[in-house]
Short mmCIF file of C-alpha atoms and ligand atoms in Angstrom, two decimals:
data_model
loop_
_atom_site.label_atom_id
_atom_site.label_comp_id
_atom_site.label_asym_id
_atom_site.label_seq_id
_atom_site.Cartn_x
_atom_site.Cartn_y
_atom_site.Cartn_z
CA MET A 1 -118.86 -72.06 35.20
CA ILE A 2 -119.60 -73.49 31.79
CA ASN A 3 -116.76 -75.75 30.64
CA ILE A 4 -115.01 -74.97 27.41
CA LYS A 5 -113.73 -78.23 26.01
CA THR A 6 -110.26 -78.73 24.69
CA GLN A 7 -109.57 -80.25 21.23
CA GLU A 8 -108.88 -83.60 22.95
CA GLU A 9 -112.14 -83.60 24.85
CA ILE A 10 -114.09 -82.63 21.80
CA LYS A 11 -112.62 -85.66 20.11
CA LEU A 12 -113.69 -88.03 22.78
CA MET A 13 -117.11 -86.41 22.80
CA LYS A 14 -117.47 -86.93 19.12
CA ARG A 15 -116.79 -90.57 19.58
CA ALA A 16 -119.35 -90.90 22.44
CA GLY A 17 -121.86 -89.05 20.23
CA GLN A 18 -121.25 -91.35 17.27
CA ILE A 19 -121.81 -94.37 19.61
CA VAL A 20 -125.02 -92.97 20.82
CA TYR A 21 -126.13 -92.16 17.16
CA LYS A 22 -125.27 -95.72 16.09
CA THR A 23 -127.13 -97.21 18.94
CA HIS A 24 -130.24 -95.35 17.84
CA GLN A 25 -129.79 -96.54 14.20
CA TYR A 26 -129.33 -100.08 15.43
CA LEU A 27 -132.49 -100.02 17.65
CA LYS A 28 -134.66 -98.52 14.89
CA GLU A 29 -134.92 -101.62 12.91
CA TYR A 30 -136.35 -103.49 15.89
CA LEU A 31 -139.28 -101.03 16.46
CA LYS A 32 -142.21 -103.37 15.58
CA PRO A 33 -145.40 -104.42 17.34
CA GLY A 34 -144.52 -107.31 19.84
CA VAL A 35 -140.99 -106.15 20.70
CA THR A 36 -140.51 -105.49 24.40
CA THR A 37 -138.64 -102.51 25.74
CA ASN A 38 -136.50 -104.92 27.78
CA GLN A 39 -135.34 -106.32 24.46
CA LEU A 40 -134.44 -102.88 23.03
CA ASN A 41 -132.58 -102.10 26.23
CA LYS A 42 -130.47 -105.37 25.92
CA LEU A 43 -129.64 -104.67 22.33
CA ALA A 44 -128.47 -101.12 23.30
CA GLU A 45 -126.51 -102.25 26.10
CA GLU A 46 -124.80 -104.93 24.04
CA TYR A 47 -124.11 -102.38 21.26
CA ILE A 48 -122.66 -99.55 23.65
CA LEU A 49 -120.36 -102.15 25.34
CA SER A 50 -119.13 -103.57 22.07
CA GLN A 51 -117.92 -100.06 21.27
CA LYS A 52 -115.75 -99.99 24.43
CA ALA A 53 -118.21 -97.45 25.83
CA LYS A 54 -120.42 -97.53 28.90
CA PRO A 55 -124.19 -96.76 29.15
CA SER A 56 -124.29 -93.24 30.63
CA PHE A 57 -127.80 -93.74 32.42
CA LYS A 58 -127.24 -97.04 34.05
CA GLY A 59 -126.53 -96.63 37.80
CA LEU A 60 -127.01 -92.78 37.62
CA GLY A 61 -128.88 -92.04 40.76
CA GLY A 62 -129.64 -95.72 40.85
CA TYR A 63 -131.36 -95.90 37.43
CA PRO A 64 -131.60 -99.59 36.66
CA LYS A 65 -131.41 -99.75 32.78
CA THR A 66 -129.26 -98.66 29.83
CA ILE A 67 -131.85 -96.67 27.95
CA CYS A 68 -135.07 -94.90 28.65
CA THR A 69 -138.13 -96.05 26.75
CA SER A 70 -141.06 -93.59 27.29
CA ILE A 71 -144.37 -94.69 25.79
CA ASN A 72 -147.31 -92.40 24.98
CA GLU A 73 -148.21 -90.28 27.92
CA GLU A 74 -144.66 -91.01 29.37
CA ILE A 75 -142.48 -87.97 28.70
CA VAL A 76 -139.01 -89.14 30.06
CA HIS A 77 -137.36 -91.82 32.13
CA GLY A 78 -139.59 -94.55 31.11
CA VAL A 79 -137.94 -97.83 32.40
CA PRO A 80 -137.56 -100.69 29.97
CA SER A 81 -139.74 -103.67 30.86
CA ASP A 82 -141.63 -106.65 29.46
CA TYR A 83 -144.20 -104.21 27.82
CA LYS A 84 -144.80 -105.15 24.30
CA LEU A 85 -144.87 -102.42 21.65
CA LYS A 86 -148.14 -102.16 19.88
CA GLU A 87 -149.50 -100.50 16.76
CA ASN A 88 -149.78 -96.66 17.25
CA ASP A 89 -147.70 -96.54 20.20
CA VAL A 90 -145.49 -93.37 20.45
CA ILE A 91 -142.11 -94.29 22.01
CA SER A 92 -139.26 -91.88 22.96
CA ILE A 93 -135.91 -93.59 23.23
CA ASP A 94 -133.32 -91.84 25.17
CA ILE A 95 -129.67 -93.02 24.96
CA GLY A 96 -126.51 -91.95 26.64
CA ALA A 97 -122.94 -93.39 26.22
CA CYS A 98 -119.84 -92.56 27.96
CA TYR A 99 -116.56 -93.01 26.06
CA GLN A 100 -113.20 -92.56 27.95
CA GLY A 101 -115.00 -90.38 30.43
CA TYR A 102 -116.98 -88.24 28.14
CA HIS A 103 -120.70 -88.32 27.49
CA GLY A 104 -123.11 -88.21 24.45
CA ASP A 105 -126.83 -88.01 24.99
CA SER A 106 -129.66 -88.01 22.34
CA ALA A 107 -133.19 -88.90 22.07
CA TYR A 108 -135.75 -89.64 19.31
CA THR A 109 -139.44 -90.43 19.29
CA TYR A 110 -140.95 -92.92 16.91
CA ILE A 111 -144.41 -94.07 16.11
CA ILE A 112 -145.08 -97.75 15.90
CA GLY A 113 -146.96 -98.42 12.67
CA LYS A 114 -148.73 -95.45 10.96
CA GLY A 115 -149.95 -93.73 14.04
CA THR A 116 -152.79 -91.31 14.48
CA LYS A 117 -152.83 -87.92 12.75
CA GLU A 118 -152.41 -86.26 16.18
CA ALA A 119 -149.44 -88.33 16.98
CA ASN A 120 -147.61 -87.60 13.60
CA TYR A 121 -148.27 -84.01 14.11
CA LEU A 122 -146.76 -84.01 17.56
CA VAL A 123 -143.71 -86.06 16.66
CA ASN A 124 -143.04 -84.11 13.53
CA HIS A 125 -143.18 -80.82 15.22
CA THR A 126 -141.15 -81.67 18.31
CA GLU A 127 -138.29 -82.84 16.08
CA LYS A 128 -138.60 -79.60 14.17
CA ALA A 129 -138.64 -77.61 17.36
CA LEU A 130 -135.21 -79.10 18.15
CA TYR A 131 -133.72 -77.96 14.81
CA GLU A 132 -135.38 -74.64 15.16
CA GLY A 133 -133.53 -74.30 18.43
CA LEU A 134 -130.32 -75.42 17.04
CA LYS A 135 -130.17 -73.44 13.75
CA ILE A 136 -129.23 -70.15 15.52
CA ILE A 137 -126.39 -71.62 17.64
CA ARG A 138 -122.93 -70.02 17.31
CA GLU A 139 -120.55 -68.23 19.51
CA GLY A 140 -121.84 -64.97 20.85
CA ILE A 141 -125.47 -65.67 21.05
CA ARG A 142 -127.15 -66.03 24.55
CA LEU A 143 -128.65 -69.28 25.91
CA GLY A 144 -131.94 -67.55 26.04
CA ASP A 145 -131.91 -67.15 22.38
CA ILE A 146 -132.19 -70.92 21.87
CA SER A 147 -135.03 -71.24 24.47
CA HIS A 148 -136.83 -68.46 22.81
CA GLN A 149 -136.48 -70.10 19.33
CA ILE A 150 -138.02 -73.48 20.67
CA GLU A 151 -140.76 -71.76 22.64
CA THR A 152 -141.73 -69.66 19.64
CA TYR A 153 -141.99 -72.77 17.49
CA ALA A 154 -144.02 -74.85 19.99
CA ASN A 155 -146.39 -71.92 20.57
CA LYS A 156 -146.96 -71.50 16.67
CA TYR A 157 -148.02 -75.14 16.47
CA LYS A 158 -150.00 -75.07 19.80
CA LEU A 159 -148.01 -77.71 21.44
CA SER A 160 -147.29 -77.43 25.18
CA ILE A 161 -143.75 -77.13 26.53
CA VAL A 162 -142.87 -79.35 29.53
CA ARG A 163 -141.37 -76.52 31.64
CA GLY A 164 -140.42 -78.89 34.47
CA LEU A 165 -137.76 -80.57 32.36
CA VAL A 166 -134.81 -78.98 30.63
CA GLY A 167 -131.70 -79.66 28.41
CA HIS A 168 -128.07 -79.23 30.00
CA GLY A 169 -124.63 -78.86 29.61
CA ILE A 170 -122.73 -82.14 29.03
CA GLY A 171 -119.01 -83.47 28.98
CA LYS A 172 -117.32 -85.27 31.71
CA ASN A 173 -120.70 -85.21 33.48
CA LEU A 174 -124.01 -86.28 31.85
CA HIS A 175 -125.50 -83.22 33.38
CA GLU A 176 -123.50 -80.12 33.61
CA VAL A 177 -124.38 -76.36 33.90
CA PRO A 178 -126.12 -74.55 32.30
CA ASP A 179 -129.84 -75.63 32.29
CA VAL A 180 -131.19 -75.26 28.86
CA PRO A 181 -134.90 -74.55 29.20
CA ASN A 182 -137.30 -74.93 26.13
CA TYR A 183 -138.74 -71.58 26.91
CA GLY A 184 -137.21 -68.08 27.61
CA HIS A 185 -136.16 -64.69 26.61
CA LYS A 186 -133.90 -63.55 23.73
CA GLY A 187 -130.81 -61.92 24.88
CA MET A 188 -130.96 -63.31 28.39
CA GLY A 189 -128.73 -66.08 30.00
CA PRO A 190 -125.10 -66.79 29.62
CA LEU A 191 -123.04 -65.95 26.35
CA LEU A 192 -122.24 -69.01 24.34
CA LYS A 193 -118.60 -69.69 23.49
CA ALA A 194 -116.97 -71.97 21.03
CA GLY A 195 -116.08 -75.34 22.76
CA MET A 196 -119.23 -75.38 24.97
CA THR A 197 -121.14 -78.63 24.54
CA LEU A 198 -124.87 -78.62 25.23
CA ALA A 199 -127.71 -81.30 25.28
CA ILE A 200 -130.78 -79.45 23.73
CA GLU A 201 -134.04 -81.39 24.23
CA PRO A 202 -137.53 -80.05 23.75
CA MET A 203 -140.15 -82.09 25.19
CA LEU A 204 -143.58 -81.26 23.92
CA THR A 205 -147.22 -82.57 24.50
CA LEU A 206 -150.54 -82.44 22.78
CA GLY A 207 -152.32 -81.44 25.91
CA SER A 208 -151.19 -79.81 29.18
CA GLU A 209 -147.56 -79.12 30.35
CA GLN A 210 -148.40 -80.32 33.89
CA ILE A 211 -146.32 -83.48 34.79
CA ASN A 212 -146.68 -86.33 37.19
CA LEU A 213 -144.00 -88.67 38.65
CA THR A 214 -145.96 -92.05 38.44
CA SER A 215 -143.23 -94.18 39.78
CA LYS A 216 -139.67 -93.79 41.21
CA TRP A 217 -138.57 -92.75 37.57
CA VAL A 218 -141.39 -92.25 35.09
CA ILE A 219 -142.53 -88.71 34.46
CA THR A 220 -145.87 -88.62 32.45
CA THR A 221 -148.25 -85.85 31.46
CA GLN A 222 -150.89 -85.24 34.15
CA ASP A 223 -153.69 -85.27 31.56
CA LYS A 224 -152.46 -88.43 29.88
CA SER A 225 -151.89 -86.60 26.68
CA LEU A 226 -149.08 -87.87 24.25
CA ALA A 227 -145.66 -86.56 24.81
CA ALA A 228 -142.61 -86.33 22.36
CA HIS A 229 -138.86 -85.81 22.93
CA PHE A 230 -136.07 -85.15 20.63
CA GLU A 231 -132.47 -84.43 21.76
CA HIS A 232 -128.93 -83.86 20.30
CA THR A 233 -125.68 -83.20 22.00
CA VAL A 234 -124.08 -80.20 20.11
CA LEU A 235 -120.83 -78.37 20.13
CA VAL A 236 -120.73 -74.61 19.89
CA THR A 237 -118.36 -73.24 17.13
CA LYS A 238 -117.25 -69.90 16.17
CA GLU A 239 -119.35 -69.88 12.99
CA GLY A 240 -122.27 -72.01 14.16
CA TYR A 241 -122.54 -75.62 15.83
CA GLU A 242 -122.00 -79.19 15.18
CA ILE A 243 -124.22 -82.04 16.12
CA LEU A 244 -122.08 -84.64 17.82
CA THR A 245 -124.81 -87.26 18.00
CA LYS A 246 -125.32 -87.67 14.27
CA GLY A 247 -123.86 -89.81 11.44
MG1 MG B 1 -131.21 -87.77 27.01
MG1 MG B 2 -130.27 -85.03 28.18
#
């Protein structure tokens, strides 16, 4: 059963989403060569706690940190460490915050410095793939319509879709039903209704879609090609959608 959120729940999810958005904005100014991912993690944790929220990821399945920082061939669940960012690194930052029992979840990918032409192409089109998926959302479409939009966009720009990882419903739990794959068929899957909240999150690569689990947490591309990840938590409405993890 896909949860339909009440007005009160939506209010709390909007607040959680705002906190996630503001944490991303806050971290952005620190994204420079020499900064460690542990420093970013500490800043994010302090900010989230200052907003009377809790980091959603910390402790989830034993995850040790507040945010995920996935560098270059790392797709998701990169664990912050003493690694120092360097020129041309591609870093995906995934942040979740829980406010009065409700979660927000959002990811952005950044390039440190100018970046290579290929990296800019990947990051630019992965972000656009997210908005391509979002733009058709409204009550009455099917989940597969979103998946199909993202897949069509990724195919058009010759980027590989990481099929082993998907978006998700979100609310009282960080991960709820349904799964939201970044590939699929139009007209398939559950009907969307106003009040559903979903985390849509394309993960695209410049090379193969095959993935490796390289440590307890970190998922990388098998061929070491660059990966990018963009995610927003959205509310389905009668006329369209609202991005909850946006200013
Ligand atoms: Mg996320
Ligand atoms: Mg997510």
